[in-house]
Amino acid sequence: MKKLLVIIFVFSIQFISAQDKDLARAKRFFDKTYYSEAIILYEKLAEEKPSQEVIKNLADSYYFTNDLVKAQRYYRVLFQNYNKDLNREYYFRYAQTLKATNSYDDANSALKQYYASSNNGKDSIYFKNELKELENVSAIGNRFEIKNLGVNTPNSEFGAIPYNGKLVFAAVKLKPGLFDKKFKWDNETYLNLVSVPLSEINAAEPNIDYFSQELKTGMHESNAVFTKDGKTVYFTRNNSKNKTRKTNDQKVSNLQIFKAELVDGKWKNVTSLPFNSPNYSVEHPALSVDEKVLYFASDMPGSIGSFDIYSVNINKGAFDTPKNLGPNVNTDKREQFPFVSADNKLYFSSDGHLGYGSLDVFVSEINGNEYSEPVNIGLPLNSNLDDFSFTINSETKEGYFASNRDGGKGSDDIYQFKETKDLIVEDCKQFIAGTITDVDDGLPLENATVMLQDASKKTLNTISVAADGKFSFTVACESSYTIVAFKEKYTNESKTLEIDKTRNITNDGSLALKSLEAIKLEEQQIAEKRRKQEIQIEQEKKEKEALAIIALNEAAKKAKADEIKAVEIKKKEKETEILKQEKDVVKDDKDRLIIKTDPIYFDYNMWYIRKESKVVLGRVVALMNKYPGMIIEIGSHTDSRGNAKFNEELSQKRANSTREFIIQSGISASRVSAKGYGESVPIIKCKTDDACSEEDHELNRRSEFVIKKL
C-alpha cells in the first residue's frame, strides 16, 4: 500500500510538472504571437488546469486568429468566473465576438460597459452617437450588390486591385511544398502577390499565377498599389533585406512598405521606405489622387491605437515625415487598409468606429489636410465579421473588398461589388402635415398660424398657411410633438402626436378651427332653442297635469260609478231580500220600496196621531228595528180640497208628528225624515174638488213610508 501511495505521489508531481511546462510553453508561444501553437496547449490546460491566465490567453489566441465564435466561448467563461480586475479591453473584444454571432443587443451591452468604464466621460456620449449613426446607415438598406469571386480558395485572398487588365491580390502559395514554412500566427503558409486576368476572375478554373517572380520571397507580400503610369508599385512585406527575413530584438519580423519600379518589363529597384522600422509595422500603402501623398497603416510610436492611418508627402521621390491623420479618423483600436478613390475619399477599415462586425469599411471626405468624420459605408458590404482591403472605381461604382463572412470559400475571400445607392446618412425623421380648415364649412383657413412644439411645449417652428391651408413640418423620430393652430376671430386648437421610429412617414396634423361669430350665433340659437324647449316642456307639463287631473276625475267618476253601481247592486240585493222576507214591503209603480201599512188617519185639519194609527206605526217601528240600516222618508199628502199652502203646511205637520212618534219609539232621528207634499202628488187627480168622490179624496189623503236606504 505504501509503495502504491509513493507511485501515485510521484506521478502527481510529474503530472503537475508537465502542466507547468505546458503553461510555460503556451506562454512563450502566446508572447511570440504564435497563436495557432499556443491554442493547442491552452485548450489542454483549460480542461486540466483552468485559470484566469489560461482562459484569457486562450480567448485572445482565438480572437487574434479570427476564430471569434470560439473566442466568444472563452470570453464568456472569463467573465463568468474571472471577472475581477479584468482589463476593460476585454469588454471590447467580447463585444466583437458577439457581433460575429449576430448577438448585437448583447454586443452593445458589452460595449456600453466598455465605454462607461472609460476615464473620459465623453466616451459614453460618443458611443450613443455612434449607435445612432449606425442605425441611420442601416436605414438606407442594402447599398451594394456583392459577389464572391471564382479565384477564392479555402485559404486567404485579399487586397485586390486592377492592374493592366489583371487583378492583383494577396494569396497563399499556389502549391505549397511539404517543407514550406507556415506563418505561426494562424498556421497558414506565407502570402504572395498573385494575379489573374480580369476576364477570368469568376471562371471555374481561373489562370492564377505569381504577379512577379522578382517580388516573390519566402515572406509575406500583400496589398500592392500602383502609380497611374503602372511603373511604380508600393506593397507590404515582412522586414527583410536581400529577400532575407529580418527580426527585431523580440524576434518579431514586422511588416514594412517596399517600393519597386518596372524596368524593361521587370520589377527592379526594390527598396524599403525610409520611415520603416524593425520595431513597428508599416503596411497597406495607398496613393492620393495626385500621387503626392502616400497613405498607410502603422503602429509606430505616437499612434492613437494599435494601428493608425498615416500620410506622408512625396517630393520628387523623397518622403517627408509621416503624419498621423488624427482622432477624427483614428481611434484607440485598429484602423488599417486605407484607399483613396478618384473622387478624393479616404476609405479604410476599422474596429474602433462602431460597425456591424470586427473590421468594417468606413469613408472620410478629404479636404486638404482635413478629414471629415468617418461614416460606415453600410450593408451588405460590411458584415458581422471582418471586411477590409476596399477599392472602388468612382466612375463605375464598382470595386473589390475582402471578407471572412459566412458563406465564403475560405478564411478571407475577395468579393466584387457594385454600389447601387448613395451614402446619404440622415437622422430618423418623419413629417407632420395637414390642412387648417373651418370646422363648419370645411374650407381652408388662409393666414392661420401653425406652431410646432416639442414635449416641453417649446416652440420649434411657426408658419402661416397659404390659401390652401396646408402646412408641413419635418420632425425627429421617437419624440412627442404638439401642433397648435390659431387665427384671429377663431378658436385655438391643438393636437399631440407620438412619433415612433418608422422613417419617412407622414402623420396627419390637420386641425379645424371654429369662428367666434359662428359660436356666438350658435349660442343664441341654442338659447332660443332652450327657451322654446322650456316653453314646450312647461306646456307638456301642464298638458300632462291636465290629463292627469282628467284621468283622476275619470278614475274618480268611474270609482264613484262603480261604487254607485255596487251600492245599487247591493241595494237591489237587499231590496230583493226584503221583498222576499217582508210582506209589508212592496214596490210601487214608481219603483220605490214602500212600507205598506193600513191608512193612518188624522182628524180634519189636525196632525196629532190617533190611537188606532199608533198601532200601524208600531209595525213600521218593528220593521226598522229589524233592519238597523233602514232609513225612511215619511211622505204626508192631503187631498185637493182647501188652500194649497194650507195643505202643504198641514201635510208637513202630519209628517213631523209621524216622525216624532217613530223617534219616540226608539228609532234614531237620523233614520227618519219627514216631508209634507200637500196636494202636489195625488194618486187620483181631480180636475175640481167635486169631480172626485170622497173615496178618491181619501186615497189622496195618505201617509207613505218610503224606504230610502237599507
PDB file of C-alpha atoms in Angstrom, residues 122-315:
ATOM      1  CA  LYS A 122     -17.462  61.790 -23.152  1.00  0.00           C
ATOM      2  CA  ASP A 123     -16.947  58.199 -24.280  1.00  0.00           C
ATOM      3  CA  SER A 124     -20.483  57.123 -23.332  1.00  0.00           C
ATOM      4  CA  ILE A 125     -21.885  60.054 -25.339  1.00  0.00           C
ATOM      5  CA  TYR A 126     -19.617  59.082 -28.236  1.00  0.00           C
ATOM      6  CA  PHE A 127     -20.948  55.513 -28.114  1.00  0.00           C
ATOM      7  CA  LYS A 128     -24.561  56.737 -28.052  1.00  0.00           C
ATOM      8  CA  ASN A 129     -23.920  58.944 -31.090  1.00  0.00           C
ATOM      9  CA  GLU A 130     -22.168  56.093 -32.913  1.00  0.00           C
ATOM     10  CA  LEU A 131     -25.139  53.802 -32.277  1.00  0.00           C
ATOM     11  CA  LYS A 132     -27.486  56.409 -33.687  1.00  0.00           C
ATOM     12  CA  GLU A 133     -25.329  56.923 -36.775  1.00  0.00           C
ATOM     13  CA  LEU A 134     -25.090  53.189 -37.428  1.00  0.00           C
ATOM     14  CA  GLU A 135     -28.858  52.962 -37.163  1.00  0.00           C
ATOM     15  CA  ASN A 136     -29.120  55.766 -39.726  1.00  0.00           C
ATOM     16  CA  VAL A 137     -26.765  53.893 -42.058  1.00  0.00           C
ATOM     17  CA  SER A 138     -28.790  50.703 -41.620  1.00  0.00           C
ATOM     18  CA  ALA A 139     -31.931  52.624 -42.548  1.00  0.00           C
ATOM     19  CA  ILE A 140     -30.562  53.158 -46.064  1.00  0.00           C
ATOM     20  CA  GLY A 141     -30.848  49.418 -46.633  1.00  0.00           C
ATOM     21  CA  ASN A 142     -28.572  47.392 -48.891  1.00  0.00           C
ATOM     22  CA  ARG A 143     -26.269  49.757 -50.798  1.00  0.00           C
ATOM     23  CA  PHE A 144     -24.272  47.168 -52.693  1.00  0.00           C
ATOM     24  CA  GLU A 145     -24.582  44.144 -54.883  1.00  0.00           C
ATOM     25  CA  ILE A 146     -21.768  41.746 -53.952  1.00  0.00           C
ATOM     26  CA  LYS A 147     -20.387  38.586 -55.497  1.00  0.00           C
ATOM     27  CA  ASN A 148     -17.836  36.065 -54.270  1.00  0.00           C
ATOM     28  CA  LEU A 149     -15.076  35.727 -56.888  1.00  0.00           C
ATOM     29  CA  GLY A 150     -14.140  32.462 -58.572  1.00  0.00           C
ATOM     30  CA  VAL A 151     -10.454  32.984 -57.638  1.00  0.00           C
ATOM     31  CA  ASN A 152     -11.157  32.300 -53.958  1.00  0.00           C
ATOM     32  CA  THR A 153      -9.888  29.155 -52.229  1.00  0.00           C
ATOM     33  CA  PRO A 154     -10.136  27.718 -48.703  1.00  0.00           C
ATOM     34  CA  ASN A 155      -7.089  29.888 -47.875  1.00  0.00           C
ATOM     35  CA  SER A 156      -6.857  33.681 -47.578  1.00  0.00           C
ATOM     36  CA  GLU A 157      -7.239  36.030 -50.548  1.00  0.00           C
ATOM     37  CA  PHE A 158      -7.443  39.807 -50.118  1.00  0.00           C
ATOM     38  CA  GLY A 159      -6.027  43.154 -51.250  1.00  0.00           C
ATOM     39  CA  ALA A 160      -7.425  43.003 -54.790  1.00  0.00           C
ATOM     40  CA  ILE A 161      -6.574  45.837 -57.191  1.00  0.00           C
ATOM     41  CA  PRO A 162      -6.849  46.047 -61.017  1.00  0.00           C
ATOM     42  CA  TYR A 163      -3.591  46.463 -62.934  1.00  0.00           C
ATOM     43  CA  ASN A 164      -3.051  46.291 -66.699  1.00  0.00           C
ATOM     44  CA  GLY A 165      -6.026  44.031 -67.415  1.00  0.00           C
ATOM     45  CA  LYS A 166      -5.348  41.820 -64.441  1.00  0.00           C
ATOM     46  CA  LEU A 167      -6.483  41.600 -60.848  1.00  0.00           C
ATOM     47  CA  VAL A 168      -3.559  41.607 -58.445  1.00  0.00           C
ATOM     48  CA  PHE A 169      -4.154  40.328 -54.925  1.00  0.00           C
ATOM     49  CA  ALA A 170      -2.527  38.554 -51.995  1.00  0.00           C
ATOM     50  CA  ALA A 171      -2.892  34.797 -51.570  1.00  0.00           C
ATOM     51  CA  VAL A 172      -1.002  31.919 -50.004  1.00  0.00           C
ATOM     52  CA  LYS A 173       1.435  29.965 -52.139  1.00  0.00           C
ATOM     53  CA  LEU A 174      -0.398  28.419 -55.046  1.00  0.00           C
ATOM     54  CA  LYS A 175       1.077  24.968 -54.490  1.00  0.00           C
ATOM     55  CA  PRO A 176       2.807  24.926 -51.095  1.00  0.00           C
ATOM     56  CA  GLY A 177       5.578  22.377 -50.635  1.00  0.00           C
ATOM     57  CA  LEU A 178       5.843  19.906 -47.804  1.00  0.00           C
ATOM     58  CA  PHE A 179       8.623  21.837 -46.078  1.00  0.00           C
ATOM     59  CA  ASP A 180       7.346  25.362 -46.742  1.00  0.00           C
ATOM     60  CA  LYS A 181       7.294  27.472 -43.636  1.00  0.00           C
ATOM     61  CA  LYS A 182       3.979  28.397 -42.139  1.00  0.00           C
ATOM     62  CA  PHE A 183       3.039  31.662 -40.500  1.00  0.00           C
ATOM     63  CA  LYS A 184       2.691  30.664 -36.874  1.00  0.00           C
ATOM     64  CA  TRP A 185       0.174  33.422 -36.145  1.00  0.00           C
ATOM     65  CA  ASP A 186      -2.590  31.477 -37.936  1.00  0.00           C
ATOM     66  CA  ASN A 187      -0.702  28.390 -39.214  1.00  0.00           C
ATOM     67  CA  GLU A 188      -1.083  29.336 -42.886  1.00  0.00           C
ATOM     68  CA  THR A 189       1.769  29.496 -45.360  1.00  0.00           C
ATOM     69  CA  TYR A 190       3.096  32.953 -46.224  1.00  0.00           C
ATOM     70  CA  LEU A 191       1.272  35.302 -48.595  1.00  0.00           C
ATOM     71  CA  ASN A 192       2.340  36.142 -52.113  1.00  0.00           C
ATOM     72  CA  LEU A 193       1.207  38.669 -54.688  1.00  0.00           C
ATOM     73  CA  VAL A 194      -0.639  36.807 -57.447  1.00  0.00           C
ATOM     74  CA  SER A 195      -2.623  37.912 -60.484  1.00  0.00           C
ATOM     75  CA  VAL A 196      -5.390  36.681 -62.748  1.00  0.00           C
ATOM     76  CA  PRO A 197      -6.815  38.150 -65.963  1.00  0.00           C
ATOM     77  CA  LEU A 198      -9.878  40.260 -65.176  1.00  0.00           C
ATOM     78  CA  SER A 199     -11.823  38.210 -67.678  1.00  0.00           C
ATOM     79  CA  GLU A 200     -11.218  35.083 -65.570  1.00  0.00           C
ATOM     80  CA  ILE A 201     -11.912  36.299 -62.044  1.00  0.00           C
ATOM     81  CA  ASN A 202     -15.177  34.323 -61.997  1.00  0.00           C
ATOM     82  CA  ALA A 203     -14.051  31.412 -64.151  1.00  0.00           C
ATOM     83  CA  ALA A 204     -14.367  27.848 -62.879  1.00  0.00           C
ATOM     84  CA  GLU A 205     -10.589  27.343 -63.277  1.00  0.00           C
ATOM     85  CA  PRO A 206      -9.010  30.806 -63.430  1.00  0.00           C
ATOM     86  CA  ASN A 207      -5.429  31.103 -64.669  1.00  0.00           C
ATOM     87  CA  ILE A 208      -3.772  32.411 -61.487  1.00  0.00           C
ATOM     88  CA  ASP A 209      -0.034  32.987 -61.429  1.00  0.00           C
ATOM     89  CA  TYR A 210       2.518  34.814 -59.330  1.00  0.00           C
ATOM     90  CA  PHE A 211       2.373  38.511 -60.090  1.00  0.00           C
ATOM     91  CA  SER A 212       6.140  38.868 -60.233  1.00  0.00           C
ATOM     92  CA  GLN A 213       8.918  36.406 -59.606  1.00  0.00           C
ATOM     93  CA  GLU A 214      11.182  39.340 -58.756  1.00  0.00           C
ATOM     94  CA  LEU A 215       8.956  40.405 -55.873  1.00  0.00           C
ATOM     95  CA  LYS A 216       8.221  36.911 -54.550  1.00  0.00           C
ATOM     96  CA  THR A 217      10.073  35.801 -51.415  1.00  0.00           C
ATOM     97  CA  GLY A 218       9.535  33.303 -48.636  1.00  0.00           C
ATOM     98  CA  MET A 219       7.843  36.038 -46.623  1.00  0.00           C
ATOM     99  CA  HIS A 220       4.529  37.867 -46.735  1.00  0.00           C
ATOM    100  CA  GLU A 221       3.835  40.090 -49.745  1.00  0.00           C
ATOM    101  CA  SER A 222       0.448  41.773 -49.972  1.00  0.00           C
ATOM    102  CA  ASN A 223      -1.553  44.947 -50.619  1.00  0.00           C
ATOM    103  CA  ALA A 224       0.009  46.396 -53.732  1.00  0.00           C
ATOM    104  CA  VAL A 225      -0.831  49.855 -55.088  1.00  0.00           C
ATOM    105  CA  PHE A 226       0.347  51.154 -58.469  1.00  0.00           C
ATOM    106  CA  THR A 227       1.013  54.612 -59.850  1.00  0.00           C
ATOM    107  CA  LYS A 228      -1.244  55.644 -62.729  1.00  0.00           C
ATOM    108  CA  ASP A 229       1.503  55.044 -65.277  1.00  0.00           C
ATOM    109  CA  GLY A 230       1.890  51.491 -63.941  1.00  0.00           C
ATOM    110  CA  LYS A 231       5.650  51.876 -63.492  1.00  0.00           C
ATOM    111  CA  THR A 232       5.853  52.056 -59.699  1.00  0.00           C
ATOM    112  CA  VAL A 233       4.412  49.710 -57.119  1.00  0.00           C
ATOM    113  CA  TYR A 234       4.195  50.023 -53.350  1.00  0.00           C
ATOM    114  CA  PHE A 235       3.464  46.828 -51.419  1.00  0.00           C
ATOM    115  CA  THR A 236       3.669  45.280 -47.956  1.00  0.00           C
ATOM    116  CA  ARG A 237       6.317  42.751 -46.989  1.00  0.00           C
ATOM    117  CA  ASN A 238       7.946  41.461 -43.844  1.00  0.00           C
ATOM    118  CA  ASN A 239      11.034  43.296 -42.651  1.00  0.00           C
ATOM    119  CA  SER A 240      13.748  41.913 -44.896  1.00  0.00           C
ATOM    120  CA  LYS A 241      16.961  42.622 -46.714  1.00  0.00           C
ATOM    121  CA  ASN A 242      18.008  40.942 -49.934  1.00  0.00           C
ATOM    122  CA  LYS A 243      14.924  38.735 -49.650  1.00  0.00           C
ATOM    123  CA  THR A 244      16.046  37.578 -46.212  1.00  0.00           C
ATOM    124  CA  ARG A 245      13.655  37.928 -43.317  1.00  0.00           C
ATOM    125  CA  LYS A 246      14.786  40.236 -40.502  1.00  0.00           C
ATOM    126  CA  THR A 247      13.520  40.402 -36.923  1.00  0.00           C
ATOM    127  CA  ASN A 248      13.852  42.847 -34.059  1.00  0.00           C
ATOM    128  CA  ASP A 249      15.080  42.221 -30.538  1.00  0.00           C
ATOM    129  CA  GLN A 250      11.814  40.468 -29.699  1.00  0.00           C
ATOM    130  CA  LYS A 251      12.305  38.081 -32.638  1.00  0.00           C
ATOM    131  CA  VAL A 252       9.362  39.679 -34.424  1.00  0.00           C
ATOM    132  CA  SER A 253       9.514  40.389 -38.136  1.00  0.00           C
ATOM    133  CA  ASN A 254       7.301  43.451 -38.502  1.00  0.00           C
ATOM    134  CA  LEU A 255       5.684  44.457 -41.779  1.00  0.00           C
ATOM    135  CA  GLN A 256       7.127  47.198 -43.943  1.00  0.00           C
ATOM    136  CA  ILE A 257       6.262  49.002 -47.160  1.00  0.00           C
ATOM    137  CA  PHE A 258       8.516  48.476 -50.136  1.00  0.00           C
ATOM    138  CA  LYS A 259       8.725  50.267 -53.437  1.00  0.00           C
ATOM    139  CA  ALA A 260       9.673  48.747 -56.809  1.00  0.00           C
ATOM    140  CA  GLU A 261       9.991  50.124 -60.331  1.00  0.00           C
ATOM    141  CA  LEU A 262       9.095  48.496 -63.629  1.00  0.00           C
ATOM    142  CA  VAL A 263      12.201  48.461 -65.821  1.00  0.00           C
ATOM    143  CA  ASP A 264      12.160  46.622 -69.144  1.00  0.00           C
ATOM    144  CA  GLY A 265       9.178  44.561 -68.009  1.00  0.00           C
ATOM    145  CA  LYS A 266      10.842  43.550 -64.753  1.00  0.00           C
ATOM    146  CA  TRP A 267      10.201  44.848 -61.232  1.00  0.00           C
ATOM    147  CA  LYS A 268      13.517  46.178 -60.035  1.00  0.00           C
ATOM    148  CA  ASN A 269      14.997  48.603 -57.531  1.00  0.00           C
ATOM    149  CA  VAL A 270      13.073  47.093 -54.639  1.00  0.00           C
ATOM    150  CA  THR A 271      13.667  49.393 -51.685  1.00  0.00           C
ATOM    151  CA  SER A 272      12.345  49.705 -48.171  1.00  0.00           C
ATOM    152  CA  LEU A 273      10.741  53.086 -47.493  1.00  0.00           C
ATOM    153  CA  PRO A 274      12.771  55.319 -45.182  1.00  0.00           C
ATOM    154  CA  PHE A 275      10.186  55.512 -42.389  1.00  0.00           C
ATOM    155  CA  ASN A 276      10.098  51.710 -41.977  1.00  0.00           C
ATOM    156  CA  SER A 277      11.468  50.294 -38.735  1.00  0.00           C
ATOM    157  CA  PRO A 278      12.159  46.829 -37.365  1.00  0.00           C
ATOM    158  CA  ASN A 279      10.361  47.870 -34.167  1.00  0.00           C
ATOM    159  CA  TYR A 280       6.912  48.550 -35.597  1.00  0.00           C
ATOM    160  CA  SER A 281       4.842  47.717 -38.639  1.00  0.00           C
ATOM    161  CA  VAL A 282       4.191  49.914 -41.671  1.00  0.00           C
ATOM    162  CA  GLU A 283       1.645  48.366 -44.034  1.00  0.00           C
ATOM    163  CA  HIS A 284      -1.162  48.697 -46.592  1.00  0.00           C
ATOM    164  CA  PRO A 285       0.029  51.509 -48.898  1.00  0.00           C
ATOM    165  CA  ALA A 286      -2.421  53.763 -50.760  1.00  0.00           C
ATOM    166  CA  LEU A 287      -1.818  56.750 -53.068  1.00  0.00           C
ATOM    167  CA  SER A 288      -3.627  60.075 -53.204  1.00  0.00           C
ATOM    168  CA  VAL A 289      -5.310  61.103 -56.461  1.00  0.00           C
ATOM    169  CA  ASP A 290      -2.317  63.268 -57.463  1.00  0.00           C
ATOM    170  CA  GLU A 291       0.110  60.598 -56.171  1.00  0.00           C
ATOM    171  CA  LYS A 292       1.856  63.190 -53.991  1.00  0.00           C
ATOM    172  CA  VAL A 293       0.722  61.581 -50.748  1.00  0.00           C
ATOM    173  CA  LEU A 294       1.187  58.011 -49.599  1.00  0.00           C
ATOM    174  CA  TYR A 295      -1.251  56.689 -47.006  1.00  0.00           C
ATOM    175  CA  PHE A 296      -0.520  53.646 -44.878  1.00  0.00           C
ATOM    176  CA  ALA A 297      -1.312  51.927 -41.560  1.00  0.00           C
ATOM    177  CA  SER A 298       1.184  51.674 -38.738  1.00  0.00           C
ATOM    178  CA  ASP A 299       1.605  51.069 -35.026  1.00  0.00           C
ATOM    179  CA  MET A 300       4.628  53.366 -34.879  1.00  0.00           C
ATOM    180  CA  PRO A 301       5.256  55.423 -31.715  1.00  0.00           C
ATOM    181  CA  GLY A 302       2.696  58.209 -31.374  1.00  0.00           C
ATOM    182  CA  SER A 303      -0.145  56.072 -32.681  1.00  0.00           C
ATOM    183  CA  ILE A 304      -3.500  56.597 -31.009  1.00  0.00           C
ATOM    184  CA  GLY A 305      -4.479  52.923 -31.209  1.00  0.00           C
ATOM    185  CA  SER A 306      -2.971  49.574 -32.081  1.00  0.00           C
ATOM    186  CA  PHE A 307      -2.854  50.667 -35.730  1.00  0.00           C
ATOM    187  CA  ASP A 308      -3.488  54.148 -37.157  1.00  0.00           C
ATOM    188  CA  ILE A 309      -3.753  55.603 -40.640  1.00  0.00           C
ATOM    189  CA  TYR A 310      -0.838  57.869 -41.571  1.00  0.00           C
ATOM    190  CA  SER A 311       0.046  60.003 -44.558  1.00  0.00           C
ATOM    191  CA  VAL A 312       3.422  61.039 -45.894  1.00  0.00           C
ATOM    192  CA  ASN A 313       4.151  63.596 -48.617  1.00  0.00           C
ATOM    193  CA  ILE A 314       6.204  62.503 -51.619  1.00  0.00           C
ATOM    194  CA  ASN A 315       8.500  65.209 -53.015  1.00  0.00           C
TER     195      ASN A 315
END
